[in-house]
Amino acid sequence: MRSETIKIKYFTDKIDKLAYIDGKSDWIDLRAAEDVALKAGEFKLIPLGVGMKLPEGYEAHVVPRSSTFKNFGIIQTNHQGVIDSSYCGDNDQWFMPAYALRDTEIHVNDRICQFRIVENQPKIVFDEVSHLEGEDRGGHGSTGKQ
């Protein structure tokens, strides 16, 4: 497996350093960098305590952990955050935009989301046609119930 070196800045010393998820995944957990109390219906950008200089041609995809809603009652408002390599200034801390569906408390160092680094998609040229040659599958939701 190829490895990349990524410069990282920690905005706090109160969170654990980044590491792969228990050695079982190529996703990396991100943690709340401050205590947050939210009432149902409130929104907050939760600071994640890190900033990075991603390699050119790469971006980070940030999504909630599978247990985030169960444990904290929050959803990520953009459903997937995309951080490109230009977001790399000295004050460009990463955040999770969170919306609370119930009253909740999140504490410093709680694992609330995860990310992975992916290569940018190649430049695409669209070739407009009047007919696609694949077999029709029946439209959206056409695979039926199992």
mmCIF file of N, CA and C in Angstrom:
data_model
loop_
_atom_site.group_PDB
_atom_site.id
_atom_site.type_symbol
_atom_site.label_atom_id
_atom_site.label_comp_id
_atom_site.label_asym_id
_atom_site.label_seq_id
_atom_site.Cartn_x
_atom_site.Cartn_y
_atom_site.Cartn_z
ATOM 1 N N MET A 1 0.834 -1.171 0.000
ATOM 2 C CA MET A 1 0.000 0.000 0.000
ATOM 3 C C MET A 1 0.885 1.243 0.000
ATOM 4 N N ARG A 2 0.569 2.171 -0.876
ATOM 5 C CA ARG A 2 1.293 3.433 -0.973
ATOM 6 C C ARG A 2 0.948 4.318 0.222
ATOM 7 N N SER A 3 1.897 5.084 0.706
ATOM 8 C CA SER A 3 1.591 5.998 1.808
ATOM 9 C C SER A 3 1.920 7.425 1.402
ATOM 10 N N GLU A 4 1.212 8.356 2.007
ATOM 11 C CA GLU A 4 1.409 9.779 1.790
ATOM 12 C C GLU A 4 1.734 10.415 3.135
ATOM 13 N N THR A 5 2.570 11.430 3.130
ATOM 14 C CA THR A 5 2.836 12.195 4.338
ATOM 15 C C THR A 5 1.982 13.448 4.283
ATOM 16 N N ILE A 6 1.219 13.688 5.341
ATOM 17 C CA ILE A 6 0.313 14.826 5.396
ATOM 18 C C ILE A 6 0.667 15.675 6.608
ATOM 19 N N LYS A 7 0.881 16.958 6.377
ATOM 20 C CA LYS A 7 1.138 17.884 7.478
ATOM 21 C C LYS A 7 -0.175 18.125 8.218
ATOM 22 N N ILE A 8 -0.132 18.012 9.568
ATOM 23 C CA ILE A 8 -1.318 18.198 10.382
ATOM 24 C C ILE A 8 -1.020 19.185 11.500
ATOM 25 N N LYS A 9 -1.983 20.043 11.762
ATOM 26 C CA LYS A 9 -1.887 20.965 12.892
ATOM 27 C C LYS A 9 -3.010 20.610 13.860
ATOM 28 N N TYR A 10 -2.649 20.431 15.131
ATOM 29 C CA TYR A 10 -3.643 20.230 16.176
ATOM 30 C C TYR A 10 -3.932 21.581 16.815
ATOM 31 N N PHE A 11 -5.205 21.933 16.917
ATOM 32 C CA PHE A 11 -5.620 23.200 17.506
ATOM 33 C C PHE A 11 -5.815 23.083 19.012
ATOM 34 N N THR A 12 -5.691 21.888 19.551
ATOM 35 C CA THR A 12 -5.841 21.636 20.976
ATOM 36 C C THR A 12 -5.011 20.417 21.352
ATOM 37 N N ASP A 13 -4.617 20.343 22.619
ATOM 38 C CA ASP A 13 -3.931 19.135 23.102
ATOM 39 C C ASP A 13 -4.882 18.268 23.913
ATOM 40 N N LYS A 14 -6.197 18.555 23.830
ATOM 41 C CA LYS A 14 -7.192 17.817 24.616
ATOM 42 C C LYS A 14 -7.835 16.663 23.864
ATOM 43 N N ILE A 15 -7.446 16.475 22.595
ATOM 44 C CA ILE A 15 -7.979 15.339 21.837
ATOM 45 C C ILE A 15 -6.854 14.363 21.531
ATOM 46 N N ASP A 16 -7.236 13.088 21.351
ATOM 47 C CA ASP A 16 -6.256 12.075 20.969
ATOM 48 C C ASP A 16 -5.738 12.360 19.566
ATOM 49 N N LYS A 17 -4.496 11.987 19.323
ATOM 50 C CA LYS A 17 -3.912 12.135 17.992
ATOM 51 C C LYS A 17 -4.647 11.205 17.021
ATOM 52 N N LEU A 18 -4.670 11.593 15.763
ATOM 53 C CA LEU A 18 -5.377 10.802 14.754
ATOM 54 C C LEU A 18 -4.735 9.436 14.562
ATOM 55 N N ALA A 19 -5.582 8.428 14.346
ATOM 56 C CA ALA A 19 -5.123 7.060 14.091
ATOM 57 C C ALA A 19 -6.210 6.329 13.321
ATOM 58 N N TYR A 20 -5.811 5.310 12.590
ATOM 59 C CA TYR A 20 -6.804 4.486 11.907
ATOM 60 C C TYR A 20 -7.730 3.846 12.931
ATOM 61 N N ILE A 21 -8.953 3.562 12.524
ATOM 62 C CA ILE A 21 -9.968 3.016 13.414
ATOM 63 C C ILE A 21 -9.604 1.589 13.805
ATOM 64 N N ASP A 22 -9.062 1.432 14.995
ATOM 65 C CA ASP A 22 -8.725 0.121 15.577
ATOM 66 C C ASP A 22 -7.995 -0.804 14.613
ATOM 67 N N GLY A 23 -7.290 -0.270 13.643
ATOM 68 C CA GLY A 23 -6.559 -1.094 12.688
ATOM 69 C C GLY A 23 -7.454 -1.899 11.768
ATOM 70 N N LYS A 24 -8.788 -1.644 11.802
ATOM 71 C CA LYS A 24 -9.738 -2.435 11.023
ATOM 72 C C LYS A 24 -10.218 -1.733 9.759
ATOM 73 N N SER A 25 -9.842 -0.489 9.572
ATOM 74 C CA SER A 25 -10.415 0.290 8.490
ATOM 75 C C SER A 25 -9.405 1.321 7.999
ATOM 76 N N ASP A 26 -9.627 1.829 6.796
ATOM 77 C CA ASP A 26 -8.782 2.928 6.334
ATOM 78 C C ASP A 26 -9.448 4.280 6.586
ATOM 79 N N TRP A 27 -10.522 4.285 7.388
ATOM 80 C CA TRP A 27 -11.133 5.521 7.859
ATOM 81 C C TRP A 27 -10.446 5.932 9.153
ATOM 82 N N ILE A 28 -10.463 7.231 9.437
ATOM 83 C CA ILE A 28 -9.812 7.771 10.633
ATOM 84 C C ILE A 28 -10.836 8.603 11.401
ATOM 85 N N ASP A 29 -10.986 8.311 12.706
ATOM 86 C CA ASP A 29 -11.948 9.033 13.532
ATOM 87 C C ASP A 29 -11.520 10.474 13.777
ATOM 88 N N LEU A 30 -12.513 11.344 13.845
ATOM 89 C CA LEU A 30 -12.316 12.735 14.242
ATOM 90 C C LEU A 30 -13.107 12.970 15.521
ATOM 91 N N ARG A 31 -12.598 13.851 16.372
ATOM 92 C CA ARG A 31 -13.146 14.041 17.710
ATOM 93 C C ARG A 31 -13.563 15.483 17.940
ATOM 94 N N ALA A 32 -14.549 15.660 18.803
ATOM 95 C CA ALA A 32 -14.963 17.007 19.194
ATOM 96 C C ALA A 32 -13.817 17.676 19.946
ATOM 97 N N ALA A 33 -13.530 18.916 19.601
ATOM 98 C CA ALA A 33 -12.424 19.641 20.239
ATOM 99 C C ALA A 33 -12.918 20.556 21.361
ATOM 100 N N GLU A 34 -14.230 20.583 21.591
ATOM 101 C CA GLU A 34 -14.776 21.357 22.708
ATOM 102 C C GLU A 34 -16.062 20.695 23.182
ATOM 103 N N ASP A 35 -16.458 20.997 24.416
ATOM 104 C CA ASP A 35 -17.738 20.529 24.929
ATOM 105 C C ASP A 35 -18.847 21.293 24.220
ATOM 106 N N VAL A 36 -19.902 20.566 23.832
ATOM 107 C CA VAL A 36 -21.023 21.163 23.112
ATOM 108 C C VAL A 36 -22.317 20.660 23.739
ATOM 109 N N ALA A 37 -23.214 21.575 24.075
ATOM 110 C CA ALA A 37 -24.560 21.231 24.520
ATOM 111 C C ALA A 37 -25.532 21.792 23.488
ATOM 112 N N LEU A 38 -26.379 20.931 22.969
ATOM 113 C CA LEU A 38 -27.351 21.336 21.957
ATOM 114 C C LEU A 38 -28.750 20.936 22.404
ATOM 115 N N LYS A 39 -29.712 21.795 22.152
ATOM 116 C CA LYS A 39 -31.125 21.475 22.337
ATOM 117 C C LYS A 39 -31.659 20.969 21.000
ATOM 118 N N ALA A 40 -32.715 20.179 21.048
ATOM 119 C CA ALA A 40 -33.339 19.693 19.814
ATOM 120 C C ALA A 40 -33.628 20.876 18.892
ATOM 121 N N GLY A 41 -33.234 20.750 17.627
ATOM 122 C CA GLY A 41 -33.469 21.795 16.636
ATOM 123 C C GLY A 41 -32.342 22.800 16.504
ATOM 124 N N GLU A 42 -31.305 22.687 17.331
ATOM 125 C CA GLU A 42 -30.186 23.624 17.235
ATOM 126 C C GLU A 42 -29.106 23.102 16.283
ATOM 127 N N PHE A 43 -28.369 24.065 15.714
ATOM 128 C CA PHE A 43 -27.263 23.787 14.792
ATOM 129 C C PHE A 43 -25.983 24.342 15.390
ATOM 130 N N LYS A 44 -24.871 23.648 15.137
ATOM 131 C CA LYS A 44 -23.560 24.155 15.561
ATOM 132 C C LYS A 44 -22.484 23.565 14.673
ATOM 133 N N LEU A 45 -21.499 24.389 14.351
ATOM 134 C CA LEU A 45 -20.280 23.882 13.728
ATOM 135 C C LEU A 45 -19.394 23.392 14.867
ATOM 136 N N ILE A 46 -19.209 22.087 14.957
ATOM 137 C CA ILE A 46 -18.413 21.516 16.036
ATOM 138 C C ILE A 46 -16.956 21.452 15.589
ATOM 139 N N PRO A 47 -16.058 22.149 16.285
ATOM 140 C CA PRO A 47 -14.643 22.106 15.905
ATOM 141 C C PRO A 47 -14.058 20.726 16.153
ATOM 142 N N LEU A 48 -13.232 20.285 15.201
ATOM 143 C CA LEU A 48 -12.633 18.951 15.273
ATOM 144 C C LEU A 48 -11.171 18.987 15.692
ATOM 145 N N GLY A 49 -10.629 20.162 15.922
ATOM 146 C CA GLY A 49 -9.301 20.296 16.511
ATOM 147 C C GLY A 49 -8.129 20.004 15.609
ATOM 148 N N VAL A 50 -8.377 19.846 14.300
ATOM 149 C CA VAL A 50 -7.282 19.563 13.372
ATOM 150 C C VAL A 50 -7.429 20.405 12.104
ATOM 151 N N GLY A 51 -6.325 20.635 11.462
ATOM 152 C CA GLY A 51 -6.240 21.187 10.124
ATOM 153 C C GLY A 51 -5.128 20.441 9.411
ATOM 154 N N MET A 52 -5.209 20.324 8.100
ATOM 155 C CA MET A 52 -4.211 19.551 7.351
ATOM 156 C C MET A 52 -3.872 20.208 6.029
ATOM 157 N N LYS A 53 -2.694 19.905 5.554
ATOM 158 C CA LYS A 53 -2.275 20.251 4.200
ATOM 159 C C LYS A 53 -2.330 18.965 3.398
ATOM 160 N N LEU A 54 -3.445 18.743 2.711
ATOM 161 C CA LEU A 54 -3.610 17.535 1.913
ATOM 162 C C LEU A 54 -2.729 17.615 0.663
ATOM 163 N N PRO A 55 -2.272 16.473 0.161
ATOM 164 C CA PRO A 55 -1.488 16.487 -1.079
ATOM 165 C C PRO A 55 -2.321 17.021 -2.244
ATOM 166 N N GLU A 56 -1.679 17.709 -3.165
ATOM 167 C CA GLU A 56 -2.372 18.162 -4.373
ATOM 168 C C GLU A 56 -3.034 16.962 -5.043
ATOM 169 N N GLY A 57 -4.247 17.172 -5.537
ATOM 170 C CA GLY A 57 -4.952 16.100 -6.233
ATOM 171 C C GLY A 57 -5.727 15.177 -5.302
ATOM 172 N N TYR A 58 -5.821 15.538 -4.003
ATOM 173 C CA TYR A 58 -6.561 14.719 -3.041
ATOM 174 C C TYR A 58 -7.550 15.588 -2.288
ATOM 175 N N GLU A 59 -8.559 14.948 -1.733
ATOM 176 C CA GLU A 59 -9.530 15.617 -0.881
ATOM 177 C C GLU A 59 -9.909 14.682 0.251
ATOM 178 N N ALA A 60 -10.451 15.252 1.318
ATOM 179 C CA ALA A 60 -10.920 14.456 2.452
ATOM 180 C C ALA A 60 -12.435 14.394 2.408
ATOM 181 N N HIS A 61 -12.988 13.208 2.646
ATOM 182 C CA HIS A 61 -14.431 13.033 2.780
ATOM 183 C C HIS A 61 -14.723 12.783 4.252
ATOM 184 N N VAL A 62 -15.566 13.642 4.846
ATOM 185 C CA VAL A 62 -15.894 13.572 6.267
ATOM 186 C C VAL A 62 -17.361 13.173 6.404
ATOM 187 N N VAL A 63 -17.600 12.092 7.157
ATOM 188 C CA VAL A 63 -18.961 11.583 7.370
ATOM 189 C C VAL A 63 -19.146 11.225 8.847
ATOM 190 N N PRO A 64 -20.408 11.152 9.310
ATOM 191 C CA PRO A 64 -20.618 10.725 10.696
ATOM 192 C C PRO A 64 -20.161 9.278 10.890
ATOM 193 N N ARG A 65 -19.835 8.933 12.126
ATOM 194 C CA ARG A 65 -19.582 7.531 12.474
ATOM 195 C C ARG A 65 -20.935 6.823 12.490
ATOM 196 N N SER A 66 -20.947 5.516 12.374
ATOM 197 C CA SER A 66 -22.214 4.782 12.367
ATOM 198 C C SER A 66 -22.965 4.936 13.684
ATOM 199 N N SER A 67 -22.266 5.216 14.773
ATOM 200 C CA SER A 67 -22.905 5.351 16.088
ATOM 201 C C SER A 67 -23.221 6.803 16.463
ATOM 202 N N THR A 68 -22.909 7.762 15.612
ATOM 203 C CA THR A 68 -23.063 9.166 15.983
ATOM 204 C C THR A 68 -24.508 9.532 16.310
ATOM 205 N N PHE A 69 -25.443 9.132 15.482
ATOM 206 C CA PHE A 69 -26.838 9.487 15.754
ATOM 207 C C PHE A 69 -27.340 8.778 17.005
ATOM 208 N N LYS A 70 -27.040 7.497 17.139
ATOM 209 C CA LYS A 70 -27.477 6.730 18.312
ATOM 210 C C LYS A 70 -26.916 7.335 19.590
ATOM 211 N N ASN A 71 -25.641 7.673 19.594
ATOM 212 C CA ASN A 71 -24.986 8.161 20.812
ATOM 213 C C ASN A 71 -25.288 9.619 21.128
ATOM 214 N N PHE A 72 -25.439 10.451 20.103
ATOM 215 C CA PHE A 72 -25.531 11.893 20.341
ATOM 216 C C PHE A 72 -26.791 12.551 19.793
ATOM 217 N N GLY A 73 -27.554 11.864 18.962
ATOM 218 C CA GLY A 73 -28.780 12.450 18.428
ATOM 219 C C GLY A 73 -28.543 13.590 17.460
ATOM 220 N N ILE A 74 -27.374 13.601 16.803
ATOM 221 C CA ILE A 74 -27.073 14.644 15.817
ATOM 222 C C ILE A 74 -26.916 14.025 14.435
ATOM 223 N N ILE A 75 -27.175 14.840 13.432
ATOM 224 C CA ILE A 75 -26.881 14.463 12.052
ATOM 225 C C ILE A 75 -25.957 15.520 11.467
ATOM 226 N N GLN A 76 -25.166 15.127 10.502
ATOM 227 C CA GLN A 76 -24.276 16.058 9.811
ATOM 228 C C GLN A 76 -25.095 16.732 8.725
ATOM 229 N N THR A 77 -25.199 18.062 8.763
ATOM 230 C CA THR A 77 -26.140 18.753 7.881
ATOM 231 C C THR A 77 -25.797 18.653 6.402
ATOM 232 N N ASN A 78 -24.533 18.531 6.069
ATOM 233 C CA ASN A 78 -24.184 18.379 4.655
ATOM 234 C C ASN A 78 -24.011 16.911 4.272
ATOM 235 N N HIS A 79 -24.279 16.002 5.180
ATOM 236 C CA HIS A 79 -24.251 14.550 4.998
ATOM 237 C C HIS A 79 -22.880 13.994 4.656
ATOM 238 N N GLN A 80 -22.131 14.701 3.850
ATOM 239 C CA GLN A 80 -20.722 14.369 3.636
ATOM 240 C C GLN A 80 -19.983 15.674 3.390
ATOM 241 N N GLY A 81 -18.991 15.922 4.219
ATOM 242 C CA GLY A 81 -18.166 17.091 4.004
ATOM 243 C C GLY A 81 -17.033 16.757 3.063
ATOM 244 N N VAL A 82 -16.708 17.686 2.179
ATOM 245 C CA VAL A 82 -15.578 17.511 1.266
ATOM 246 C C VAL A 82 -14.602 18.645 1.545
ATOM 247 N N ILE A 83 -13.400 18.277 1.938
ATOM 248 C CA ILE A 83 -12.363 19.262 2.220
ATOM 249 C C ILE A 83 -11.291 19.116 1.147
ATOM 250 N N ASP A 84 -11.119 20.159 0.345
ATOM 251 C CA ASP A 84 -10.139 20.051 -0.736
ATOM 252 C C ASP A 84 -8.765 20.522 -0.267
ATOM 253 N N SER A 85 -7.782 20.317 -1.110
ATOM 254 C CA SER A 85 -6.391 20.580 -0.726
ATOM 255 C C SER A 85 -6.096 22.071 -0.554
ATOM 256 N N SER A 86 -6.996 22.949 -1.002
ATOM 257 C CA SER A 86 -6.753 24.384 -0.835
ATOM 258 C C SER A 86 -7.147 24.883 0.556
ATOM 259 N N TYR A 87 -7.875 24.059 1.329
ATOM 260 C CA TYR A 87 -8.274 24.446 2.685
ATOM 261 C C TYR A 87 -7.154 24.042 3.632
ATOM 262 N N CYS A 88 -6.094 24.863 3.660
ATOM 263 C CA CYS A 88 -4.875 24.432 4.354
ATOM 264 C C CYS A 88 -4.149 25.578 5.049
ATOM 265 N N GLY A 89 -4.866 26.666 5.316
ATOM 266 C CA GLY A 89 -4.242 27.790 6.001
ATOM 267 C C GLY A 89 -4.041 27.503 7.484
ATOM 268 N N ASP A 90 -3.275 28.344 8.134
ATOM 269 C CA ASP A 90 -2.934 28.134 9.530
ATOM 270 C C ASP A 90 -4.155 28.145 10.448
ATOM 271 N N ASN A 91 -5.253 28.782 10.019
ATOM 272 C CA ASN A 91 -6.473 28.829 10.825
ATOM 273 C C ASN A 91 -7.611 27.995 10.239
ATOM 274 N N ASP A 92 -7.321 27.149 9.246
ATOM 275 C CA ASP A 92 -8.350 26.342 8.583
ATOM 276 C C ASP A 92 -8.609 25.042 9.341
ATOM 277 N N GLN A 93 -9.236 25.193 10.511
ATOM 278 C CA GLN A 93 -9.610 24.033 11.315
ATOM 279 C C GLN A 93 -10.799 23.324 10.663
ATOM 280 N N TRP A 94 -10.848 22.013 10.794
ATOM 281 C CA TRP A 94 -11.967 21.233 10.292
ATOM 282 C C TRP A 94 -13.117 21.301 11.299
ATOM 283 N N PHE A 95 -14.349 21.274 10.782
ATOM 284 C CA PHE A 95 -15.557 21.313 11.602
ATOM 285 C C PHE A 95 -16.551 20.271 11.115
ATOM 286 N N MET A 96 -17.444 19.868 12.004
ATOM 287 C CA MET A 96 -18.595 19.056 11.623
ATOM 288 C C MET A 96 -19.839 19.920 11.816
ATOM 289 N N PRO A 97 -20.593 20.193 10.740
ATOM 290 C CA PRO A 97 -21.840 20.942 10.885
ATOM 291 C C PRO A 97 -22.927 20.001 11.413
ATOM 292 N N ALA A 98 -23.365 20.219 12.645
ATOM 293 C CA ALA A 98 -24.263 19.271 13.308
ATOM 294 C C ALA A 98 -25.614 19.894 13.617
ATOM 295 N N TYR A 99 -26.660 19.108 13.437
ATOM 296 C CA TYR A 99 -28.030 19.484 13.766
ATOM 297 C C TYR A 99 -28.551 18.466 14.774
ATOM 298 N N ALA A 100 -29.061 18.968 15.903
ATOM 299 C CA ALA A 100 -29.528 18.081 16.975
ATOM 300 C C ALA A 100 -31.002 17.743 16.792
ATOM 301 N N LEU A 101 -31.315 16.454 16.837
ATOM 302 C CA LEU A 101 -32.704 16.016 16.794
ATOM 303 C C LEU A 101 -33.262 15.766 18.188
ATOM 304 N N ARG A 102 -32.396 15.801 19.193
ATOM 305 C CA ARG A 102 -32.803 15.719 20.590
ATOM 306 C C ARG A 102 -31.800 16.513 21.414
ATOM 307 N N ASP A 103 -32.139 16.844 22.638
ATOM 308 C CA ASP A 103 -31.178 17.507 23.522
ATOM 309 C C ASP A 103 -29.990 16.572 23.716
ATOM 310 N N THR A 104 -28.793 17.129 23.660
ATOM 311 C CA THR A 104 -27.609 16.272 23.726
ATOM 312 C C THR A 104 -26.412 17.036 24.276
ATOM 313 N N GLU A 105 -25.447 16.279 24.738
ATOM 314 C CA GLU A 105 -24.156 16.829 25.146
ATOM 315 C C GLU A 105 -23.053 16.023 24.475
ATOM 316 N N ILE A 106 -22.093 16.736 23.933
ATOM 317 C CA ILE A 106 -20.916 16.128 23.315
ATOM 318 C C ILE A 106 -19.724 16.676 24.077
ATOM 319 N N HIS A 107 -18.813 15.821 24.426
ATOM 320 C CA HIS A 107 -17.678 16.235 25.247
ATOM 321 C C HIS A 107 -16.389 16.215 24.440
ATOM 322 N N VAL A 108 -15.429 16.990 24.899
ATOM 323 C CA VAL A 108 -14.113 17.006 24.270
ATOM 324 C C VAL A 108 -13.610 15.571 24.150
ATOM 325 N N ASN A 109 -13.098 15.247 22.985
ATOM 326 C CA ASN A 109 -12.499 13.954 22.648
ATOM 327 C C ASN A 109 -13.517 12.884 22.271
ATOM 328 N N ASP A 110 -14.830 13.186 22.304
ATOM 329 C CA ASP A 110 -15.817 12.223 21.805
ATOM 330 C C ASP A 110 -15.629 12.056 20.304
ATOM 331 N N ARG A 111 -15.646 10.812 19.857
ATOM 332 C CA ARG A 111 -15.538 10.521 18.427
ATOM 333 C C ARG A 111 -16.904 10.758 17.784
ATOM 334 N N ILE A 112 -16.976 11.744 16.885
ATOM 335 C CA ILE A 112 -18.269 12.096 16.302
ATOM 336 C C ILE A 112 -18.337 11.917 14.789
ATOM 337 N N CYS A 113 -17.198 11.868 14.129
ATOM 338 C CA CYS A 113 -17.210 11.653 12.686
ATOM 339 C C CYS A 113 -15.902 10.982 12.271
ATOM 340 N N GLN A 114 -15.773 10.719 10.987
ATOM 341 C CA GLN A 114 -14.606 10.015 10.460
ATOM 342 C C GLN A 114 -14.301 10.550 9.071
ATOM 343 N N PHE A 115 -13.066 10.313 8.618
ATOM 344 C CA PHE A 115 -12.711 10.786 7.283
ATOM 345 C C PHE A 115 -11.773 9.798 6.608
ATOM 346 N N ARG A 116 -11.673 9.982 5.321
ATOM 347 C CA ARG A 116 -10.657 9.296 4.525
ATOM 348 C C ARG A 116 -10.207 10.248 3.436
ATOM 349 N N ILE A 117 -9.001 10.038 2.954
ATOM 350 C CA ILE A 117 -8.428 10.844 1.882
ATOM 351 C C ILE A 117 -8.620 10.083 0.577
ATOM 352 N N VAL A 118 -9.135 10.769 -0.434
ATOM 353 C CA VAL A 118 -9.357 10.138 -1.737
ATOM 354 C C VAL A 118 -8.778 11.022 -2.836
ATOM 355 N N GLU A 119 -8.399 10.362 -3.900
ATOM 356 C CA GLU A 119 -7.872 11.078 -5.055
ATOM 357 C C GLU A 119 -9.007 11.799 -5.770
ATOM 358 N N ASN A 120 -8.753 13.030 -6.224
ATOM 359 C CA ASN A 120 -9.759 13.757 -6.983
ATOM 360 C C ASN A 120 -10.133 12.968 -8.229
ATOM 361 N N GLN A 121 -11.373 13.112 -8.648
ATOM 362 C CA GLN A 121 -11.787 12.402 -9.857
ATOM 363 C C GLN A 121 -11.069 12.995 -11.063
ATOM 364 N N PRO A 122 -10.827 12.190 -12.087
ATOM 365 C CA PRO A 122 -10.144 12.721 -13.268
ATOM 366 C C PRO A 122 -11.039 13.727 -13.995
ATOM 367 N N LYS A 123 -10.431 14.548 -14.826
ATOM 368 C CA LYS A 123 -11.203 15.477 -15.643
ATOM 369 C C LYS A 123 -12.093 14.661 -16.573
ATOM 370 N N ILE A 124 -13.351 15.057 -16.639
ATOM 371 C CA ILE A 124 -14.325 14.315 -17.445
ATOM 372 C C ILE A 124 -14.781 15.166 -18.611
ATOM 373 N N VAL A 125 -14.868 14.551 -19.774
ATOM 374 C CA VAL A 125 -15.443 15.178 -20.956
ATOM 375 C C VAL A 125 -16.739 14.434 -21.245
ATOM 376 N N PHE A 126 -17.855 15.158 -21.334
ATOM 377 C CA PHE A 126 -19.142 14.524 -21.594
ATOM 378 C C PHE A 126 -19.383 14.434 -23.091
ATOM 379 N N ASP A 127 -19.747 13.235 -23.556
ATOM 380 C CA ASP A 127 -20.054 12.969 -24.957
ATOM 381 C C ASP A 127 -21.569 12.816 -25.056
ATOM 382 N N GLU A 128 -22.253 13.864 -25.539
ATOM 383 C CA GLU A 128 -23.705 13.844 -25.590
ATOM 384 C C GLU A 128 -24.191 12.904 -26.685
ATOM 385 N N VAL A 129 -25.131 12.021 -26.316
ATOM 386 C CA VAL A 129 -25.717 11.065 -27.264
ATOM 387 C C VAL A 129 -27.234 11.136 -27.138
ATOM 388 N N SER A 130 -27.948 10.604 -28.125
ATOM 389 C CA SER A 130 -29.409 10.593 -28.062
ATOM 390 C C SER A 130 -29.932 9.255 -27.557
ATOM 391 N N HIS A 131 -29.037 8.264 -27.406
ATOM 392 C CA HIS A 131 -29.468 6.928 -26.972
ATOM 393 C C HIS A 131 -28.324 6.275 -26.174
ATOM 394 N N LEU A 132 -28.683 5.681 -25.057
ATOM 395 C CA LEU A 132 -27.712 4.896 -24.297
ATOM 396 C C LEU A 132 -27.949 3.426 -24.604
ATOM 397 N N GLU A 133 -26.882 2.669 -24.777
ATOM 398 C CA GLU A 133 -26.999 1.315 -25.301
ATOM 399 C C GLU A 133 -27.182 0.229 -24.251
ATOM 400 N N GLY A 134 -27.126 0.587 -22.966
ATOM 401 C CA GLY A 134 -27.308 -0.424 -21.931
ATOM 402 C C GLY A 134 -28.757 -0.876 -21.827
ATOM 403 N N GLU A 135 -28.976 -2.027 -21.169
ATOM 404 C CA GLU A 135 -30.322 -2.543 -20.951
ATOM 405 C C GLU A 135 -31.029 -1.701 -19.887
ATOM 406 N N ASP A 136 -32.294 -1.319 -20.129
ATOM 407 C CA ASP A 136 -33.075 -0.576 -19.147
ATOM 408 C C ASP A 136 -33.313 -1.431 -17.911
ATOM 409 N N ARG A 137 -33.153 -0.820 -16.750
ATOM 410 C CA ARG A 137 -33.370 -1.534 -15.484
ATOM 411 C C ARG A 137 -34.723 -1.224 -14.882
ATOM 412 N N GLY A 138 -35.515 -0.351 -15.522
ATOM 413 C CA GLY A 138 -36.850 -0.095 -15.030
ATOM 414 C C GLY A 138 -37.009 1.186 -14.246
ATOM 415 N N GLY A 139 -35.991 2.000 -14.168
ATOM 416 C CA GLY A 139 -36.101 3.277 -13.486
ATOM 417 C C GLY A 139 -35.733 3.224 -12.016
ATOM 418 N N HIS A 140 -35.845 4.355 -11.364
ATOM 419 C CA HIS A 140 -35.446 4.520 -9.957
ATOM 420 C C HIS A 140 -36.227 3.577 -9.050
ATOM 421 N N GLY A 141 -35.503 2.875 -8.178
ATOM 422 C CA GLY A 141 -36.162 1.964 -7.228
ATOM 423 C C GLY A 141 -36.733 0.726 -7.868
ATOM 424 N N SER A 142 -36.166 0.307 -8.978
ATOM 425 C CA SER A 142 -36.761 -0.782 -9.757
ATOM 426 C C SER A 142 -36.304 -2.172 -9.353
ATOM 427 N N THR A 143 -35.400 -2.293 -8.366
ATOM 428 C CA THR A 143 -34.916 -3.635 -8.028
ATOM 429 C C THR A 143 -35.919 -4.398 -7.165
ATOM 430 N N GLY A 144 -36.961 -3.730 -6.697
ATOM 431 C CA GLY A 144 -38.019 -4.422 -5.950
ATOM 432 C C GLY A 144 -37.651 -4.726 -4.533
ATOM 433 N N LYS A 145 -38.588 -5.345 -3.813
ATOM 434 C CA LYS A 145 -38.371 -5.720 -2.419
ATOM 435 C C LYS A 145 -37.816 -7.116 -2.354
ATOM 436 N N GLN A 146 -36.942 -7.330 -1.390
ATOM 437 C CA GLN A 146 -36.328 -8.652 -1.225
ATOM 438 C C GLN A 146 -37.129 -9.501 -0.282
#
